[in-house]
């Protein structure tokens, strides 16, 4: 079978193109100035570079964008600036899940009003041990209030940070009442067994591992691709693995191995600060290191160690 | 020694009146209507009843008020309504700590602009494992931006919900740079050892256990009183224990025992939903049971069980 035939077979099996989103998506770093305000110019430059390097889409205001460290109005202003600059709403997924239902509704309506139908929605994450029925009620109220049939919600499962897992039971409840609108899930748990269980239980659902480490495993089981922070530093290599898989290339596994080594090196440090350190380095622009509190930038010593680890992993800078 | 002399001695030892806040404070339940919007009229009625029943002060928009389930503008509007209705800003502590520094600054400036200088401040709680230095930077930025020397910040330690503990090291850093302004701490950990350690290390600091269960132990070790959700149902009894302690009454311990039994009965259920159930019961007003998602109201069966437990604990309804 030719590579083209293999790709066609895999694509048909996985039906990736039928998913509401697929491929390599990057949650974009959010540069800040010395007053911790969003630096729109640096953001736009970086976001466009990520698309140029092969990202299929951008996630704005997920964890990597320090989303929850910005107010609703700061988040709206950046989204407007992104679309005004020519980034297509179709290539963007906006993080709109807040603790307050009213904030989630506000941000989601705003996204939809600008033509962006794909939103990545954390559960309300302050109160813990909420029941699936309670969390269902939160997502249901959001969907009802936004009232947009073309809305595509990607559930955001990141229990280490949110403290509020998206259980299989909750997904079942939501798919029963909102098929189509509840379109997928980003699994940032880092737990392959959880991802595998989602892929098995919910075949028409766009399940994105939250790391490229599990992208290939996911794709081979019907996954949608990945939404991964480390694409901020290594988008080209991640896209290359994705494309090799689509073509059914023999190089897929070895490319994947190199890509995972780079991910592993970066993940030795807190991702946002490490990735901002790398952006500062690659753009020769120290301002990139700034993070909003409560984060702290990587120290010089940590940064030097990170660069060494990347070199050892065979990383080629973009 | 007469009760008066004993009280004077204890008061001198503990110097309660020199603290920026002391006594029995209630984080007030936030009633919502069928659209989950804040029901201002029911709130005002309840808040005033709590003061009538003996609460020294009210905490607005802590955990019990479902604070993080409301937007900044919803929170501001309620605070304005409270003060317009005649509740004194001096009797109020406003929860202003959000994930976003800009939101915390906005809410704190708003409180100060209305004459309320006491604020209860959660750390930014989405990102976990932040360093003390990073959390310090967050509180420091808040204090600098608000720029009010009379601001009194009460740190809010509730690791079970926030996932972000206020360590002794963080308190030390803050007291070193912001003595006076960083005025106290609400310890909702439920861990008496943590409270005891705070009382020992930081003697001029207003340390409030987050439950009346530890109020008496706290008072006997220099604590400030308590800030406790269950005062929404049992304010009079909690105040009676506090007053008995102030007078050095022989009845203090037995009153305390009865009060703790009631707390224990209520705490069998999630506090906010249980307390709203009880409010609905005591005010003969079923609308009180409503909670904003992701919470769910107590079921009828759970409510009946709660009432039985309260009866068994010898609870007298207000």
Coordinates of C-alpha atoms in Angstrom, one line a residue:
Chain A
X1 CA 0.0 0.0 0.0
X2 CA 1.4 3.4 -0.9
X3 CA 1.8 6.1 1.8
X4 CA -1.2 7.9 0.2
X5 CA -3.3 4.8 0.5
X6 CA -2.2 4.3 4.1
X7 CA -3.0 7.9 4.9
X8 CA -6.4 7.5 3.3
X9 CA -7.1 4.4 5.2
X10 CA -6.0 5.9 8.5
X11 CA -8.0 9.1 7.8
X12 CA -11.1 7.1 7.0
X13 CA -10.7 5.1 10.1
X14 CA -10.2 8.1 12.3
X15 CA -12.4 10.5 10.3
X16 CA -10.3 13.3 11.5
X17 CA -11.7 15.8 9.0
X18 CA -15.2 15.2 10.2
X19 CA -14.2 16.4 13.7
X20 CA -15.0 20.0 14.5
X21 CA -11.3 20.6 15.2
X22 CA -8.2 18.5 14.6
X23 CA -4.5 18.7 14.2
X24 CA -1.8 20.6 16.1
X25 CA -3.2 23.4 18.2
X26 CA -1.1 25.8 20.3
X27 CA -2.3 27.5 23.4
X28 CA -0.5 30.8 22.9
X29 CA 1.8 32.4 25.5
X30 CA 0.6 35.8 26.6
X31 CA 3.4 38.3 26.8
X32 CA 3.1 41.0 29.4
X33 CA 4.8 44.4 29.9
X34 CA 6.5 45.6 33.0
X35 CA 3.0 46.5 34.5
X36 CA 1.9 42.9 33.8
X37 CA -0.5 44.2 31.1
X38 CA -0.9 42.1 27.9
X39 CA 1.6 43.1 25.3
X40 CA -0.5 42.9 22.2
X41 CA 2.2 43.6 19.6
X42 CA 4.5 40.8 20.9
X43 CA 1.4 38.5 21.1
X44 CA 0.4 39.0 17.5
X45 CA 3.9 38.5 16.2
X46 CA 4.2 35.2 18.1
X47 CA 0.7 34.0 17.2
X48 CA 1.4 34.5 13.5
X49 CA 4.8 32.8 13.8
X50 CA 3.0 29.8 15.3
X51 CA 0.7 29.6 12.3
X52 CA 3.6 30.0 10.0
X53 CA 5.4 27.1 11.7
X54 CA 2.5 24.9 11.0
X55 CA 0.0 25.0 13.8
X56 CA -3.5 24.2 12.6
X57 CA -5.0 26.4 15.2
X58 CA -4.5 28.6 18.2
X59 CA -6.0 28.3 21.7
X60 CA -6.3 31.7 23.3
X61 CA -6.6 31.9 27.1
X62 CA -6.0 28.4 28.1
X63 CA -3.7 27.7 31.0
X64 CA -0.6 28.5 28.9
X65 CA -2.0 32.0 28.2
X66 CA -2.2 32.6 32.0
X67 CA -5.9 33.0 31.2
X68 CA -7.2 33.0 34.7
X69 CA -4.7 35.7 35.7
X70 CA -6.5 38.2 33.4
X71 CA -9.8 39.9 33.8
X72 CA -12.8 39.4 31.4
X73 CA -12.2 42.8 29.8
X74 CA -8.5 42.1 29.3
X75 CA -9.3 38.8 27.7
X76 CA -11.9 40.3 25.4
X77 CA -9.6 43.1 24.3
X78 CA -6.9 40.7 23.3
X79 CA -9.3 38.5 21.3
X80 CA -10.6 41.6 19.4
X81 CA -7.0 42.6 18.6
X82 CA -6.2 39.1 17.3
X83 CA -9.1 39.1 14.9
X84 CA -8.6 42.7 13.8
X85 CA -5.0 41.7 13.0
X86 CA -6.3 39.1 10.5
X87 CA -6.1 35.9 12.5
X88 CA -9.2 34.0 11.4
X89 CA -11.8 33.1 14.0
X90 CA -11.9 29.7 12.4
X91 CA -8.4 29.0 13.4
X92 CA -9.0 29.9 17.0
X93 CA -10.4 28.2 20.1
X94 CA -11.0 30.6 23.0
X95 CA -10.8 29.7 26.6
X96 CA -14.0 31.0 28.2
X97 CA -14.6 28.8 31.3
X98 CA -14.4 30.8 34.5
X99 CA -15.5 30.2 38.1
X100 CA -18.5 32.6 37.6
X101 CA -21.2 31.4 35.2
X102 CA -21.9 35.0 34.3
X103 CA -18.2 35.5 33.2
X104 CA -18.2 32.3 31.2
X105 CA -21.4 33.4 29.4
X106 CA -20.0 36.9 28.8
X107 CA -16.8 35.6 27.3
X108 CA -18.5 32.9 25.2
X109 CA -21.1 35.3 23.8
X110 CA -18.2 37.7 23.0
X111 CA -16.3 34.9 21.1
X112 CA -19.5 34.0 19.2
X113 CA -20.2 37.6 18.3
X114 CA -16.8 37.9 16.7
X115 CA -17.4 34.7 14.6
X116 CA -15.4 32.3 16.8
X117 CA -17.6 29.3 17.6
X118 CA -15.0 27.1 19.2
X119 CA -14.5 27.5 22.9
X120 CA -12.4 25.6 25.5
X121 CA -14.3 25.5 28.7
X122 CA -12.9 24.8 32.2
X123 CA -15.5 23.8 34.7
X124 CA -16.1 26.3 37.5
X125 CA -13.0 25.5 39.5
X126 CA -13.2 27.1 43.0
X127 CA -15.7 24.8 44.6
X128 CA -14.4 21.2 44.8
X129 CA -16.2 17.8 45.0
X130 CA -19.1 19.2 42.9
X131 CA -21.4 16.4 41.5
X132 CA -21.6 15.6 37.8
X133 CA -25.2 16.9 38.0
X134 CA -24.0 20.2 39.4
X135 CA -21.3 20.6 36.8
X136 CA -23.7 19.5 34.1
X137 CA -26.0 22.3 35.3
X138 CA -23.2 24.8 34.8
X139 CA -22.4 23.8 31.3
X140 CA -26.1 23.5 30.4
X141 CA -26.8 27.0 31.7
X142 CA -23.8 28.3 29.6
X143 CA -25.1 26.6 26.4
X144 CA -28.7 27.8 27.0
X145 CA -27.7 31.4 27.7
X146 CA -25.4 31.7 24.7
X147 CA -28.0 30.1 22.5
X148 CA -25.8 29.5 19.5
X149 CA -26.5 26.2 17.7
X150 CA -23.1 26.4 16.0
X151 CA -21.3 26.7 19.2
X152 CA -18.6 24.0 19.7
X153 CA -17.6 23.4 23.3
X154 CA -14.4 21.6 24.1
X155 CA -14.4 20.5 27.7
X156 CA -11.1 21.3 29.5
X157 CA -10.0 18.5 31.8
X158 CA -7.0 19.6 33.9
X159 CA -7.6 18.2 37.3
X160 CA -4.1 19.0 38.6
X161 CA -4.9 22.8 38.3
X162 CA -8.6 23.0 38.3
X163 CA -9.2 20.4 41.0
X164 CA -12.4 19.6 39.2
X165 CA -12.2 16.6 36.9
X166 CA -14.4 16.1 33.8
X167 CA -15.6 12.6 34.4
X168 CA -16.8 10.1 31.8
X169 CA -20.2 10.4 33.5
X170 CA -20.3 14.2 33.0
X171 CA -19.3 13.8 29.3
X172 CA -22.1 11.3 28.9
X173 CA -24.7 13.6 30.5
X174 CA -23.6 16.5 28.2
X175 CA -23.5 14.4 25.0
X176 CA -26.9 13.1 25.7
X177 CA -28.4 16.6 25.9
X178 CA -26.1 18.6 23.7
X179 CA -24.7 16.4 21.0
X180 CA -22.7 18.4 18.5
X181 CA -22.4 21.5 20.6
X182 CA -20.4 19.6 23.2
X183 CA -17.8 18.7 20.6
X184 CA -14.6 17.5 22.3
X185 CA -12.3 17.6 25.2
X186 CA -8.7 18.6 26.0
X187 CA -7.2 16.1 28.3
X188 CA -4.4 17.8 30.2
X189 CA -4.4 15.2 32.9
X190 CA -1.3 13.6 31.4
X191 CA -2.9 10.2 32.2
X192 CA -3.0 8.2 29.0
X193 CA -5.5 5.7 30.5
X194 CA -8.0 8.5 30.9
X195 CA -7.5 9.7 27.3
X196 CA -7.8 6.1 26.0
X197 CA -11.0 5.6 28.0
X198 CA -12.5 8.8 26.4
X199 CA -11.5 7.7 22.9
X200 CA -13.1 4.3 23.5
X201 CA -16.3 5.6 25.0
X202 CA -16.9 8.6 22.8
X203 CA -15.9 7.8 19.2
X204 CA -17.3 10.9 17.5
X205 CA -15.9 13.3 20.1
X206 CA -12.8 15.3 19.3
X207 CA -10.4 14.2 22.1
X208 CA -7.1 16.2 22.2
X209 CA -4.4 15.0 24.5
X210 CA -2.9 18.1 26.2
X211 CA 0.6 17.1 25.3
X212 CA 2.3 16.0 22.1
X213 CA 3.7 13.0 24.1
X214 CA 0.4 11.3 23.5
X215 CA -0.5 12.8 20.1
X216 CA 0.6 9.7 18.1
X217 CA -0.9 7.2 20.5
X218 CA -4.1 9.3 20.4
X219 CA -4.2 9.6 16.6
X220 CA -3.8 5.8 16.3
X221 CA -6.9 5.4 18.5
X222 CA -9.1 8.0 16.9
X223 CA -7.8 11.1 18.7
X224 CA -8.0 14.6 17.2
X225 CA -4.3 15.6 17.4
X226 CA -3.1 17.6 20.3
X227 CA -3.4 21.0 22.0
X228 CA 0.0 21.5 23.6
X229 CA 1.8 24.3 25.3
X230 CA 5.2 23.2 24.1
X231 CA 4.2 23.9 20.5
X232 CA 5.1 27.5 21.5
X233 CA 8.7 26.3 21.2
X234 CA 8.5 23.3 18.9
X235 CA 5.5 23.7 16.6
X236 CA 7.4 22.7 13.5
X237 CA 8.6 19.3 14.8
X238 CA 5.1 18.5 16.2
X239 CA 3.5 19.3 12.9
X240 CA 6.1 17.2 11.2
X241 CA 5.1 14.2 13.3
X242 CA 1.4 14.8 12.6
X243 CA 2.0 15.1 8.8
X244 CA 4.2 12.0 8.8
X245 CA 1.4 10.1 10.5
X246 CA -1.2 11.4 8.0
X247 CA 1.1 10.2 5.2
X248 CA 1.7 6.9 6.9
X249 CA 5.5 7.6 6.7
X250 CA 8.0 5.2 8.1
X251 CA 9.7 8.1 9.8
X252 CA 6.8 8.8 12.0
X253 CA 8.0 6.9 15.1
X254 CA 11.6 8.3 15.0
X255 CA 10.3 11.8 14.5
X256 CA 7.9 11.2 17.3
X257 CA 10.7 10.0 19.6
X258 CA 12.8 13.2 19.0
X259 CA 9.7 15.4 19.6
X260 CA 8.9 13.7 22.8
X261 CA 12.4 14.1 24.1
X262 CA 12.1 17.9 23.5
X263 CA 8.8 18.0 25.4
X264 CA 10.3 16.0 28.2
X265 CA 13.2 18.4 28.5
X266 CA 10.9 21.5 28.6
X267 CA 8.5 19.9 31.1
X268 CA 11.3 19.7 33.7
X269 CA 10.3 23.3 34.5
X270 CA 6.9 25.0 34.9
X271 CA 5.7 25.2 31.4
X272 CA 4.6 28.8 31.1
X273 CA 7.8 30.3 32.6
X274 CA 10.0 27.9 30.7
X275 CA 8.3 28.7 27.4
X276 CA 8.5 32.4 28.0
X277 CA 12.2 32.0 28.8
X278 CA 12.6 30.2 25.5
X279 CA 10.6 32.9 23.6
X280 CA 12.9 35.5 25.1
X281 CA 15.9 33.5 23.9
X282 CA 14.6 32.8 20.4
X283 CA 13.3 36.3 19.7
X284 CA 16.4 37.8 21.4
X285 CA 13.9 39.8 23.4
X286 CA 14.3 39.7 27.2
X287 CA 10.9 41.3 27.8
X288 CA 9.3 38.0 26.9
X289 CA 10.4 36.5 30.2
X290 CA 7.8 38.5 32.2
X291 CA 4.9 36.6 33.7
X292 CA 2.0 37.9 35.7
X293 CA 1.9 37.1 39.4
X294 CA 1.6 34.6 41.0
X295 CA 4.1 33.2 38.6
X296 CA 7.8 34.1 38.7
X297 CA 10.1 34.1 35.7
X298 CA 12.7 31.3 35.4
X299 CA 16.0 32.3 36.9
X300 CA 19.1 32.6 34.8
X301 CA 20.5 29.3 36.2
X302 CA 17.2 27.5 35.5
X303 CA 17.2 28.9 32.0
X304 CA 20.7 27.8 31.3
X305 CA 19.9 24.3 32.6
X306 CA 16.8 24.2 30.4
X307 CA 18.9 25.2 27.3
X308 CA 21.4 22.4 28.1
X309 CA 18.6 19.9 28.4
X310 CA 17.1 21.0 25.1
X311 CA 20.5 20.7 23.4
X312 CA 20.9 17.2 24.9
X313 CA 17.5 16.3 23.5
X314 CA 18.6 17.3 20.0
X315 CA 16.3 20.3 19.9
X316 CA 16.6 22.6 16.8
X317 CA 15.4 26.1 17.5
X318 CA 12.8 27.5 15.2
Chain B
X1 CA -11.4 37.0 91.0
X2 CA -14.7 38.3 89.8
X3 CA -15.9 37.5 86.2
X4 CA -15.2 41.1 85.4
X5 CA -11.7 40.8 86.7
X6 CA -11.1 37.6 84.8
X7 CA -12.4 39.1 81.6
X8 CA -10.2 42.1 82.0
X9 CA -7.2 39.8 82.6
X10 CA -8.0 37.7 79.5
X11 CA -8.7 40.8 77.4
X12 CA -5.4 42.3 78.4
X13 CA -3.6 39.1 77.7
X14 CA -5.2 38.7 74.3
X15 CA -5.5 42.4 73.6
X16 CA -8.5 41.6 71.4
X17 CA -9.6 45.2 71.1
X18 CA -6.3 46.3 69.7
X19 CA -6.8 43.9 66.7
X20 CA -8.2 45.4 63.5
X21 CA -11.1 43.0 63.7
X22 CA -12.3 40.6 66.3
X23 CA -15.3 38.7 67.5
X24 CA -17.9 36.6 65.7
X25 CA -18.0 37.3 62.0
X26 CA -20.4 35.7 59.5
X27 CA -19.7 35.1 55.9
X28 CA -23.1 35.9 54.6
X29 CA -25.1 33.5 52.4
X30 CA -25.9 35.0 49.0
X31 CA -29.5 34.2 48.0
X32 CA -30.2 33.9 44.3
X33 CA -33.4 34.0 42.2
X34 CA -34.5 31.5 39.6
X35 CA -32.0 32.9 37.1
X36 CA -29.2 32.6 39.6
X37 CA -29.0 36.4 40.0
X38 CA -28.3 37.8 43.4
X39 CA -31.5 38.4 45.3
X40 CA -30.7 41.7 47.0
X41 CA -33.8 42.0 49.1
X42 CA -33.4 38.6 50.7
X43 CA -29.7 39.3 51.2
X44 CA -30.3 42.5 53.1
X45 CA -33.0 41.0 55.3
X46 CA -30.7 38.2 56.3
X47 CA -27.6 40.3 56.7
X48 CA -29.4 42.6 59.1
X49 CA -30.9 39.6 61.0
X50 CA -27.3 38.3 61.5
X51 CA -26.2 41.6 63.0
X52 CA -29.3 41.6 65.2
X53 CA -28.5 38.1 66.4
X54 CA -25.1 39.3 67.6
X55 CA -22.6 39.0 64.9
X56 CA -19.8 41.6 65.3
X57 CA -19.3 41.8 61.6
X58 CA -20.2 40.4 58.2
X59 CA -17.9 38.9 55.5
X60 CA -19.3 39.5 52.1
X61 CA -18.1 37.3 49.2
X62 CA -16.1 34.7 51.0
X63 CA -16.7 31.0 50.2
X64 CA -20.1 31.0 51.9
X65 CA -21.3 33.8 49.7
X66 CA -20.5 31.7 46.6
X67 CA -18.1 34.6 45.9
X68 CA -16.2 33.1 43.0
X69 CA -19.5 32.1 41.3
X70 CA -20.3 35.8 40.7
X71 CA -18.7 38.3 38.4
X72 CA -16.8 41.4 39.5
X73 CA -19.7 43.6 38.6
X74 CA -22.3 41.4 40.4
X75 CA -20.1 41.6 43.5
X76 CA -19.7 45.3 43.3
X77 CA -23.4 45.9 42.9
X78 CA -24.3 43.8 46.0
X79 CA -21.7 45.7 48.1
X80 CA -23.1 49.0 47.1
X81 CA -26.6 47.8 47.9
X82 CA -25.5 46.7 51.3
X83 CA -23.9 50.0 52.2
X84 CA -26.8 52.0 50.8
X85 CA -29.2 50.0 53.0
X86 CA -27.4 51.3 56.1
X87 CA -25.0 48.4 56.9
X88 CA -21.8 50.1 58.1
X89 CA -18.6 49.6 56.0
X90 CA -16.9 49.2 59.4
X91 CA -18.8 46.1 60.2
X92 CA -18.0 44.5 56.9
X93 CA -15.0 42.6 55.5
X94 CA -15.2 42.1 51.7
X95 CA -13.7 39.1 49.9
X96 CA -11.7 40.6 47.0
X97 CA -9.1 37.9 46.2
X98 CA -9.5 36.6 42.6
X99 CA -7.4 34.6 40.2
X100 CA -6.7 37.8 38.2
X101 CA -4.6 40.4 39.9
X102 CA -6.6 43.1 38.0
X103 CA -9.9 41.8 39.4
X104 CA -8.5 41.8 42.9
X105 CA -7.3 45.3 42.5
X106 CA -10.6 46.4 41.0
X107 CA -12.7 44.9 43.9
X108 CA -10.4 46.2 46.6
X109 CA -10.3 49.7 45.2
X110 CA -14.1 49.6 45.0
X111 CA -14.3 48.5 48.7
X112 CA -12.0 51.2 49.8
X113 CA -13.8 53.8 47.7
X114 CA -17.0 53.0 49.7
X115 CA -15.2 53.3 53.0
X116 CA -14.6 49.6 53.7
X117 CA -11.0 49.0 54.5
X118 CA -11.1 45.4 55.6
X119 CA -10.7 42.9 52.8
X120 CA -10.4 39.1 52.9
X121 CA -8.1 38.0 50.2
X122 CA -7.7 34.6 48.7
X123 CA -4.4 34.0 46.9
X124 CA -4.8 33.6 43.1
X125 CA -6.0 30.1 43.1
X126 CA -5.9 28.6 39.6
X127 CA -2.1 28.0 39.3
X128 CA -0.9 25.5 41.9
X129 CA 2.5 25.0 43.5
X130 CA 3.4 28.7 43.2
X131 CA 6.3 29.8 45.3
X132 CA 5.9 32.0 48.4
X133 CA 7.9 34.6 46.5
X134 CA 5.4 34.5 43.6
X135 CA 2.4 34.7 46.0
X136 CA 4.1 37.5 47.8
X137 CA 4.5 39.4 44.5
X138 CA 0.8 39.0 44.0
X139 CA -0.2 40.4 47.3
X140 CA 2.4 43.1 47.1
X141 CA 1.2 44.2 43.7
X142 CA -2.4 44.4 45.1
X143 CA -1.3 46.5 48.1
X144 CA 0.8 48.8 45.9
X145 CA -1.9 49.4 43.3
X146 CA -4.6 50.1 45.8
X147 CA -2.3 52.5 47.7
X148 CA -4.4 52.9 50.8
X149 CA -2.4 53.0 54.0
X150 CA -5.5 52.2 56.1
X151 CA -6.2 49.0 54.1
X152 CA -6.4 46.0 56.3
X153 CA -5.8 42.7 54.5
X154 CA -6.9 39.4 56.0
X155 CA -5.3 36.5 54.2
X156 CA -7.6 33.7 53.4
X157 CA -6.2 30.2 53.9
X158 CA -8.5 27.6 52.6
X159 CA -6.2 25.0 50.9
X160 CA -9.0 22.4 50.4
X161 CA -10.8 24.7 48.0
X162 CA -8.1 27.1 46.8
X163 CA -5.4 24.5 46.4
X164 CA -3.0 27.3 47.3
X165 CA -2.0 27.4 51.0
X166 CA -0.9 30.5 52.8
X167 CA 2.3 29.3 54.5
X168 CA 4.0 30.7 57.6
X169 CA 6.8 31.7 55.2
X170 CA 4.4 33.8 53.1
X171 CA 2.9 35.5 56.2
X172 CA 6.5 36.3 57.4
X173 CA 7.4 37.9 54.0
X174 CA 4.2 39.9 54.0
X175 CA 4.5 41.1 57.6
X176 CA 8.1 42.2 57.0
X177 CA 7.1 44.5 54.1
X178 CA 3.5 45.4 55.0
X179 CA 3.1 45.4 58.8
X180 CA -0.3 46.8 59.7
X181 CA -1.8 46.5 56.2
X182 CA -1.4 42.7 56.3
X183 CA -3.6 42.5 59.4
X184 CA -4.8 39.0 59.9
X185 CA -5.7 35.6 58.5
X186 CA -8.8 33.5 58.2
X187 CA -7.7 29.9 58.7
X188 CA -10.3 27.6 57.1
X189 CA -8.0 24.6 56.9
X190 CA -9.8 23.1 59.9
X191 CA -6.3 22.1 61.1
X192 CA -6.0 23.4 64.7
X193 CA -2.2 22.8 64.6
X194 CA -1.9 25.2 61.7
X195 CA -4.0 27.8 63.6
X196 CA -1.9 27.3 66.8
X197 CA 1.3 27.7 64.8
X198 CA 0.1 31.0 63.4
X199 CA -1.0 32.3 66.9
X200 CA 2.4 31.4 68.3
X201 CA 4.5 32.9 65.5
X202 CA 2.5 36.0 64.8
X203 CA 1.2 37.5 68.1
X204 CA -0.1 40.8 66.9
X205 CA -1.9 39.3 63.9
X206 CA -5.7 38.8 63.9
X207 CA -6.0 35.1 63.4
X208 CA -9.6 33.9 62.9
X209 CA -10.3 30.2 62.9
X210 CA -12.7 29.5 60.0
X211 CA -15.0 27.6 62.3
X212 CA -16.5 28.1 65.8
X213 CA -15.2 24.7 66.7
X214 CA -11.8 26.3 67.3
X215 CA -13.0 29.7 68.5
X216 CA -12.6 29.1 72.2
X217 CA -9.3 27.3 71.8
X218 CA -8.2 30.2 69.6
X219 CA -9.4 32.9 72.0
X220 CA -7.5 31.2 74.8
X221 CA -4.3 31.4 72.7
X222 CA -4.7 35.0 71.5
X223 CA -7.0 34.4 68.5
X224 CA -9.4 37.0 67.2
X225 CA -12.7 35.1 67.4
X226 CA -14.0 33.3 64.4
X227 CA -15.3 33.9 60.9
X228 CA -17.7 31.0 60.4
X229 CA -20.3 30.0 57.8
X230 CA -22.5 28.3 60.4
X231 CA -23.2 31.6 62.1
X232 CA -25.8 31.9 59.3
X233 CA -27.8 29.4 61.3
X234 CA -26.5 29.7 64.8
X235 CA -25.2 33.2 65.3
X236 CA -26.8 33.8 68.7
X237 CA -25.2 30.7 70.3
X238 CA -21.8 31.4 68.9
X239 CA -22.0 35.0 70.2
X240 CA -23.1 33.6 73.6
X241 CA -20.0 31.5 73.8
X242 CA -17.8 34.5 72.9
X243 CA -19.5 36.7 75.5
X244 CA -19.2 34.1 78.2
X245 CA -15.5 33.8 77.4
X246 CA -15.1 37.6 77.6
X247 CA -16.8 37.6 81.0
X248 CA -14.8 34.6 82.2
X249 CA -18.1 32.7 82.9
X250 CA -18.2 29.2 84.3
X251 CA -20.8 28.4 81.6
X252 CA -18.3 28.9 78.8
X253 CA -17.3 25.3 78.3
X254 CA -20.8 23.9 78.4
X255 CA -22.1 26.5 76.0
X256 CA -19.2 25.8 73.7
X257 CA -19.9 22.1 73.8
X258 CA -23.5 22.7 72.6
X259 CA -22.4 25.1 69.9
X260 CA -19.8 22.7 68.6
X261 CA -22.4 19.9 68.4
X262 CA -24.6 22.1 66.2
X263 CA -21.7 22.9 63.9
X264 CA -20.8 19.3 63.7
X265 CA -24.4 18.4 62.7
X266 CA -24.5 21.0 59.9
X267 CA -21.0 20.1 58.6
X268 CA -22.3 16.7 57.7
X269 CA -23.5 18.3 54.5
X270 CA -21.8 20.8 52.1
X271 CA -22.1 24.0 54.1
X272 CA -23.5 26.4 51.6
X273 CA -26.3 24.2 50.5
X274 CA -27.1 23.0 54.0
X275 CA -27.2 26.6 55.3
X276 CA -29.4 27.7 52.4
X277 CA -31.7 24.8 53.2
X278 CA -31.9 26.0 56.8
X279 CA -32.5 29.6 55.8
X280 CA -35.4 28.4 53.6
X281 CA -36.8 26.5 56.6
X282 CA -36.4 29.2 59.2
X283 CA -37.7 32.0 57.0
X284 CA -40.4 29.7 55.6
X285 CA -39.2 30.8 52.2
X286 CA -38.4 27.9 49.8
X287 CA -36.7 30.4 47.4
X288 CA -33.8 30.4 49.8
X289 CA -32.7 26.9 48.7
X290 CA -31.5 28.1 45.3
X291 CA -27.7 28.0 44.7
X292 CA -25.8 29.1 41.6
X293 CA -24.2 26.3 39.6
X294 CA -22.0 24.3 40.0
X295 CA -23.7 23.7 43.4
X296 CA -26.9 21.8 43.7
X297 CA -29.5 22.4 46.4
X298 CA -29.9 19.9 49.2
X299 CA -32.5 17.2 48.4
X300 CA -35.6 16.9 50.6
X301 CA -34.2 13.7 52.1
X302 CA -30.9 15.3 52.9
X303 CA -32.7 18.3 54.4
X304 CA -34.9 16.1 56.6
X305 CA -31.8 14.2 57.8
X306 CA -30.0 17.5 58.6
X307 CA -33.0 18.7 60.6
X308 CA -33.0 15.5 62.6
X309 CA -29.3 15.8 63.3
X310 CA -29.8 19.4 64.5
X311 CA -32.6 18.3 66.8
X312 CA -30.4 15.6 68.2
X313 CA -27.7 18.2 68.8
X314 CA -30.1 20.3 70.8
X315 CA -30.3 23.1 68.3
X316 CA -32.7 25.9 69.0
X317 CA -33.7 27.7 65.8
X318 CA -33.2 31.5 65.7

